[in-house]
mmCIF file of C-alpha atoms in Angstrom:
data_model
loop_
_atom_site.group_PDB
_atom_site.id
_atom_site.type_symbol
_atom_site.label_atom_id
_atom_site.label_comp_id
_atom_site.label_asym_id
_atom_site.label_seq_id
_atom_site.Cartn_x
_atom_site.Cartn_y
_atom_site.Cartn_z
ATOM 1 C CA UNK A 25 34.831 90.925 -6.365
ATOM 2 C CA UNK A 26 35.533 87.492 -7.726
ATOM 3 C CA UNK A 27 32.881 85.682 -9.755
ATOM 4 C CA UNK A 28 31.425 82.241 -9.146
ATOM 5 C CA UNK A 29 29.060 80.656 -11.638
ATOM 6 C CA UNK A 30 26.678 77.733 -11.341
ATOM 7 C CA UNK A 31 25.142 75.617 -14.026
ATOM 8 C CA UNK A 32 22.348 74.963 -14.532
ATOM 9 C CA UNK A 33 20.421 77.768 -12.889
ATOM 10 C CA UNK A 34 17.356 75.573 -12.670
ATOM 11 C CA UNK A 35 16.560 71.950 -13.406
ATOM 12 C CA UNK A 36 13.468 69.793 -13.313
ATOM 13 C CA UNK A 37 13.910 66.048 -13.215
ATOM 14 C CA UNK A 38 11.937 62.879 -12.609
ATOM 15 C CA UNK A 39 12.166 60.999 -9.359
ATOM 16 C CA UNK A 40 14.953 58.426 -9.428
ATOM 17 C CA UNK A 41 17.204 60.245 -11.841
ATOM 18 C CA UNK A 42 20.530 61.896 -11.050
ATOM 19 C CA UNK A 43 21.323 65.549 -11.481
ATOM 20 C CA UNK A 44 24.744 67.179 -11.699
ATOM 21 C CA UNK A 45 25.318 70.802 -10.706
ATOM 22 C CA UNK A 46 28.530 72.608 -11.609
ATOM 23 C CA UNK A 47 30.217 75.364 -9.658
ATOM 24 C CA UNK A 48 33.040 77.333 -11.253
ATOM 25 C CA UNK A 49 35.308 80.079 -10.007
ATOM 26 C CA UNK A 50 35.797 82.265 -13.058
ATOM 27 C CA UNK A 51 38.694 84.522 -12.200
ATOM 28 C CA UNK A 52 40.479 82.874 -9.318
ATOM 29 C CA UNK A 53 41.619 79.460 -8.191
ATOM 30 C CA UNK A 54 39.655 78.012 -5.326
ATOM 31 C CA UNK A 55 41.238 75.256 -3.313
ATOM 32 C CA UNK A 56 38.092 75.114 -1.213
ATOM 33 C CA UNK A 57 34.477 75.268 -2.288
ATOM 34 C CA UNK A 58 31.343 74.893 -0.212
ATOM 35 C CA UNK A 59 27.913 73.507 -1.038
ATOM 36 C CA UNK A 60 24.834 74.849 0.708
ATOM 37 C CA UNK A 61 21.169 74.063 0.608
ATOM 38 C CA UNK A 62 18.582 76.757 1.164
ATOM 39 C CA UNK A 63 14.967 76.053 1.972
ATOM 40 C CA UNK A 64 12.315 78.735 1.434
ATOM 41 C CA UNK A 65 12.377 81.427 4.106
ATOM 42 C CA UNK A 66 15.277 79.707 5.815
ATOM 43 C CA UNK A 67 18.998 80.102 6.121
ATOM 44 C CA UNK A 68 21.778 78.487 4.168
ATOM 45 C CA UNK A 69 22.639 75.067 5.512
ATOM 46 C CA UNK A 70 26.171 73.892 4.815
ATOM 47 C CA UNK A 71 26.121 70.464 3.212
ATOM 48 C CA UNK A 72 29.804 69.844 2.594
ATOM 49 C CA UNK A 73 33.214 71.389 2.203
ATOM 50 C CA UNK A 74 35.025 70.453 -0.968
ATOM 51 C CA UNK A 75 38.805 70.560 -1.184
ATOM 52 C CA UNK A 76 40.575 70.239 -4.498
ATOM 53 C CA UNK A 77 42.111 66.833 -4.976
ATOM 54 C CA UNK A 78 40.689 65.256 -1.844
ATOM 55 C CA UNK A 79 37.431 63.866 -0.501
ATOM 56 C CA UNK A 80 34.740 66.278 0.567
ATOM 57 C CA UNK A 81 33.919 66.752 4.220
ATOM 58 C CA UNK A 82 30.196 66.336 4.829
ATOM 59 C CA UNK A 83 28.169 67.920 7.596
ATOM 60 C CA UNK A 84 26.337 65.731 10.028
ATOM 61 C CA UNK A 85 23.129 64.354 8.576
ATOM 62 C CA UNK A 86 24.130 64.804 4.931
ATOM 63 C CA UNK A 87 24.282 61.536 3.000
ATOM 64 C CA UNK A 88 27.585 61.431 1.157
ATOM 65 C CA UNK A 89 26.405 58.642 -1.124
ATOM 66 C CA UNK A 90 23.410 60.677 -2.175
ATOM 67 C CA UNK A 91 25.164 64.001 -2.631
ATOM 68 C CA UNK A 92 28.357 63.202 -4.500
ATOM 69 C CA UNK A 93 30.912 65.983 -4.616
ATOM 70 C CA UNK A 94 33.879 66.110 -6.927
ATOM 71 C CA UNK A 95 36.487 68.877 -6.881
ATOM 72 C CA UNK A 96 38.850 67.783 -9.606
ATOM 73 C CA UNK A 97 40.333 71.148 -10.473
ATOM 74 C CA UNK A 98 40.998 74.480 -8.820
ATOM 75 C CA UNK A 99 38.124 76.105 -10.676
ATOM 76 C CA UNK A 100 35.432 73.436 -10.751
ATOM 77 C CA UNK A 101 33.431 71.512 -8.197
ATOM 78 C CA UNK A 102 30.388 69.398 -8.993
ATOM 79 C CA UNK A 103 27.498 68.230 -6.848
ATOM 80 C CA UNK A 104 25.586 65.203 -8.094
ATOM 81 C CA UNK A 105 22.239 64.442 -6.500
ATOM 82 C CA UNK A 106 21.829 60.724 -7.057
ATOM 83 C CA UNK A 107 18.440 59.028 -7.306
ATOM 84 C CA UNK A 108 16.711 62.298 -6.639
ATOM 85 C CA UNK A 109 13.361 62.359 -4.842
ATOM 86 C CA UNK A 110 10.834 65.152 -4.350
ATOM 87 C CA UNK A 111 12.220 65.897 -0.879
ATOM 88 C CA UNK A 112 15.543 66.796 -2.530
ATOM 89 C CA UNK A 113 13.846 69.711 -4.253
ATOM 90 C CA UNK A 114 15.589 72.811 -3.019
ATOM 91 C CA UNK A 115 17.880 75.693 -3.870
ATOM 92 C CA UNK A 116 21.512 74.623 -3.963
ATOM 93 C CA UNK A 117 24.202 77.268 -3.642
ATOM 94 C CA UNK A 118 27.938 76.930 -3.937
ATOM 95 C CA UNK A 119 30.645 79.267 -2.760
ATOM 96 C CA UNK A 120 34.346 79.386 -3.414
ATOM 97 C CA UNK A 121 37.005 80.650 -1.094
ATOM 98 C CA UNK A 122 39.509 83.009 -2.650
ATOM 99 C CA UNK A 123 42.837 82.587 -0.892
ATOM 100 C CA UNK A 124 44.082 85.627 -2.786
ATOM 101 C CA UNK A 125 46.362 88.111 -1.114
ATOM 102 C CA UNK A 126 46.427 89.272 2.473
ATOM 103 C CA UNK A 127 43.644 91.734 1.882
ATOM 104 C CA UNK A 128 41.115 89.134 0.760
ATOM 105 C CA UNK A 129 40.990 87.379 4.148
ATOM 106 C CA UNK A 130 39.957 84.164 2.399
ATOM 107 C CA UNK A 131 36.641 85.677 1.450
ATOM 108 C CA UNK A 132 33.912 83.411 0.141
ATOM 109 C CA UNK A 133 32.127 84.300 -3.072
ATOM 110 C CA UNK A 134 28.742 82.821 -3.804
ATOM 111 C CA UNK A 135 27.272 81.410 -6.954
ATOM 112 C CA UNK A 136 23.767 82.375 -8.099
ATOM 113 C CA UNK A 137 22.291 79.063 -7.026
ATOM 114 C CA UNK A 138 20.538 76.187 -8.761
ATOM 115 C CA UNK A 139 16.838 75.537 -8.286
ATOM 116 C CA UNK A 140 16.193 71.787 -8.335
ATOM 117 C CA UNK A 141 12.658 70.479 -8.685
ATOM 118 C CA UNK A 142 12.126 66.733 -8.534
ATOM 119 C CA UNK A 143 8.781 65.529 -9.816
ATOM 120 C CA UNK B 18 29.541 74.938 18.051
ATOM 121 C CA UNK B 19 29.080 78.403 16.715
ATOM 122 C CA UNK B 20 25.624 79.733 16.070
ATOM 123 C CA UNK B 21 24.249 82.968 14.709
ATOM 124 C CA UNK B 22 20.875 84.402 15.684
ATOM 125 C CA UNK B 23 18.833 86.945 13.821
ATOM 126 C CA UNK B 24 15.817 87.879 15.861
ATOM 127 C CA UNK B 25 13.959 89.907 13.261
ATOM 128 C CA UNK B 26 12.454 87.563 10.707
ATOM 129 C CA UNK B 27 10.552 90.144 8.708
ATOM 130 C CA UNK B 28 10.930 93.900 8.919
ATOM 131 C CA UNK B 29 8.650 96.287 7.066
ATOM 132 C CA UNK B 30 9.618 99.934 6.727
ATOM 133 C CA UNK B 31 8.673 102.995 4.750
ATOM 134 C CA UNK B 32 11.265 104.721 2.606
ATOM 135 C CA UNK B 33 13.572 107.064 4.536
ATOM 136 C CA UNK B 34 13.016 105.191 7.781
ATOM 137 C CA UNK B 35 16.067 104.081 9.740
ATOM 138 C CA UNK B 36 16.985 100.418 9.864
ATOM 139 C CA UNK B 37 18.624 98.255 12.466
ATOM 140 C CA UNK B 38 18.781 94.468 12.106
ATOM 141 C CA UNK B 39 19.966 92.448 15.057
ATOM 142 C CA UNK B 40 22.606 89.739 14.916
ATOM 143 C CA UNK B 41 24.078 87.814 17.822
ATOM 144 C CA UNK B 42 26.695 85.103 17.652
ATOM 145 C CA UNK B 43 27.922 82.527 20.084
ATOM 146 C CA UNK B 44 31.670 82.064 19.999
ATOM 147 C CA UNK B 45 34.214 82.894 22.633
ATOM 148 C CA UNK B 46 37.319 83.299 20.558
ATOM 149 C CA UNK B 47 38.400 85.382 17.603
ATOM 150 C CA UNK B 48 35.529 85.837 15.211
ATOM 151 C CA UNK B 49 35.083 87.197 11.703
ATOM 152 C CA UNK B 50 31.624 88.646 11.067
ATOM 153 C CA UNK B 51 29.748 89.299 7.853
ATOM 154 C CA UNK B 52 26.499 90.679 6.525
ATOM 155 C CA UNK B 53 25.271 89.402 3.170
ATOM 156 C CA UNK B 54 22.317 90.586 1.114
ATOM 157 C CA UNK B 55 20.258 88.524 -1.311
ATOM 158 C CA UNK B 56 18.086 90.553 -3.666
ATOM 159 C CA UNK B 57 15.119 88.739 -5.209
ATOM 160 C CA UNK B 58 16.344 86.259 -7.775
ATOM 161 C CA UNK B 59 19.996 87.087 -7.213
ATOM 162 C CA UNK B 60 22.946 85.518 -5.448
ATOM 163 C CA UNK B 61 24.337 86.469 -2.068
ATOM 164 C CA UNK B 62 26.455 89.583 -2.056
ATOM 165 C CA UNK B 63 28.752 90.784 0.689
ATOM 166 C CA UNK B 64 27.573 94.013 2.319
ATOM 167 C CA UNK B 65 30.360 94.379 4.854
ATOM 168 C CA UNK B 66 32.724 92.422 7.039
ATOM 169 C CA UNK B 67 34.565 92.747 10.327
ATOM 170 C CA UNK B 68 37.867 91.077 11.116
ATOM 171 C CA UNK B 69 39.587 93.374 13.595
ATOM 172 C CA UNK B 70 40.233 97.018 14.384
ATOM 173 C CA UNK B 71 37.549 99.706 14.353
ATOM 174 C CA UNK B 72 34.342 98.029 15.558
ATOM 175 C CA UNK B 73 32.231 100.317 13.384
ATOM 176 C CA UNK B 74 32.390 98.945 9.877
ATOM 177 C CA UNK B 75 31.087 100.714 6.806
ATOM 178 C CA UNK B 76 29.927 98.732 3.820
ATOM 179 C CA UNK B 77 28.381 99.277 0.442
ATOM 180 C CA UNK B 78 25.139 101.128 -0.275
ATOM 181 C CA UNK B 79 25.260 103.156 2.922
ATOM 182 C CA UNK B 80 25.126 100.213 5.313
ATOM 183 C CA UNK B 81 27.203 99.972 8.456
ATOM 184 C CA UNK B 82 27.509 97.546 11.337
ATOM 185 C CA UNK B 83 28.883 97.768 14.829
ATOM 186 C CA UNK B 84 30.742 94.954 16.533
ATOM 187 C CA UNK B 85 30.084 94.960 20.280
ATOM 188 C CA UNK B 86 32.197 92.221 21.770
ATOM 189 C CA UNK B 87 30.635 92.381 25.227
ATOM 190 C CA UNK B 88 27.209 91.776 23.731
ATOM 191 C CA UNK B 89 28.330 89.268 21.094
ATOM 192 C CA UNK B 90 26.464 91.419 18.621
ATOM 193 C CA UNK B 91 27.008 92.728 15.098
ATOM 194 C CA UNK B 92 23.918 94.748 14.234
ATOM 195 C CA UNK B 93 23.374 96.138 10.757
ATOM 196 C CA UNK B 94 22.216 99.729 10.355
ATOM 197 C CA UNK B 95 21.230 102.180 7.668
ATOM 198 C CA UNK B 96 20.027 105.687 8.477
ATOM 199 C CA UNK B 97 17.578 105.971 5.584
ATOM 200 C CA UNK B 98 16.344 102.954 3.627
ATOM 201 C CA UNK B 99 15.224 102.946 0.027
ATOM 202 C CA UNK B 100 12.731 100.794 -1.830
ATOM 203 C CA UNK B 101 15.673 99.112 -3.567
ATOM 204 C CA UNK B 102 16.909 97.811 -0.202
ATOM 205 C CA UNK B 103 14.076 95.273 -0.211
ATOM 206 C CA UNK B 104 15.925 91.967 0.116
ATOM 207 C CA UNK B 105 16.892 89.157 2.452
ATOM 208 C CA UNK B 106 19.750 89.941 4.819
ATOM 209 C CA UNK B 107 21.968 87.288 6.357
ATOM 210 C CA UNK B 108 24.420 87.628 9.196
ATOM 211 C CA UNK B 109 27.296 85.136 9.258
ATOM 212 C CA UNK B 110 30.269 84.321 11.459
ATOM 213 C CA UNK B 111 33.368 82.186 11.330
ATOM 214 C CA UNK B 112 36.030 81.389 13.886
ATOM 215 C CA UNK B 113 39.041 81.810 11.650
ATOM 216 C CA UNK B 114 39.940 82.875 8.129
ATOM 217 C CA UNK B 115 39.924 79.221 7.083
ATOM 218 C CA UNK B 116 36.828 78.265 9.013
ATOM 219 C CA UNK B 117 33.371 77.601 7.697
ATOM 220 C CA UNK B 118 30.667 80.228 7.779
ATOM 221 C CA UNK B 119 27.718 79.933 10.131
ATOM 222 C CA UNK B 120 24.642 81.761 8.879
ATOM 223 C CA UNK B 121 21.709 83.239 10.704
ATOM 224 C CA UNK B 122 18.248 82.376 9.393
ATOM 225 C CA UNK B 123 17.949 85.679 7.607
ATOM 226 C CA UNK B 124 15.761 88.760 7.851
ATOM 227 C CA UNK B 125 13.401 89.725 5.083
ATOM 228 C CA UNK B 126 13.330 93.503 4.704
ATOM 229 C CA UNK B 127 10.438 95.034 2.825
ATOM 230 C CA UNK B 128 10.569 98.759 2.094
ATOM 231 C CA UNK B 129 7.404 100.484 0.925
ATOM 232 C CA UNK B 130 7.815 103.473 -1.387
#
């Protein structure tokens, strides 16, 4: 299957600082990427859908000014957590949709996740 | 809105036992269904998927799932589990090939050797 990478894999920051997380599709071009947040022992919650060259679509309850998403190229989307606070500590996962050929059925491939800890 | 329910939150089995994890979805139209697995410290991996055709779908590592439209279910099965199957399992659904995925809350499977 296709490969999606995330960087960094973990980050610790002080309250009030901003943190940028990168999501890359390594062997395919992804016009659409997704950002999820996963709390311990819970499911993945979709935060936003990121389309290359346009503004991200945020899910209800997600602050777009706090979680800035940029999808400037077909292989890179970034999530910036601005003015991070301890309650933003979580596991952030991205996925990229591979439009591929007919057999791929627009499958989503997931990155390994980024563990954010805000002190 | 779509939703996906996984009723088993934590399942504990001995090796060689049979496994069935429940998944129900709420959506009246065409639906694509998925099972993902997340091994400790690793990213989500696709186990199997259903789009159309034969409702019994076979995936990797000996897993299979059956789509029962009348029950809105897509249960995951494996006849004989191994210790290495210990992981978190997520059921997911989407309404179209371009739609977003809706995830269940996951089922933690622990297999004792």
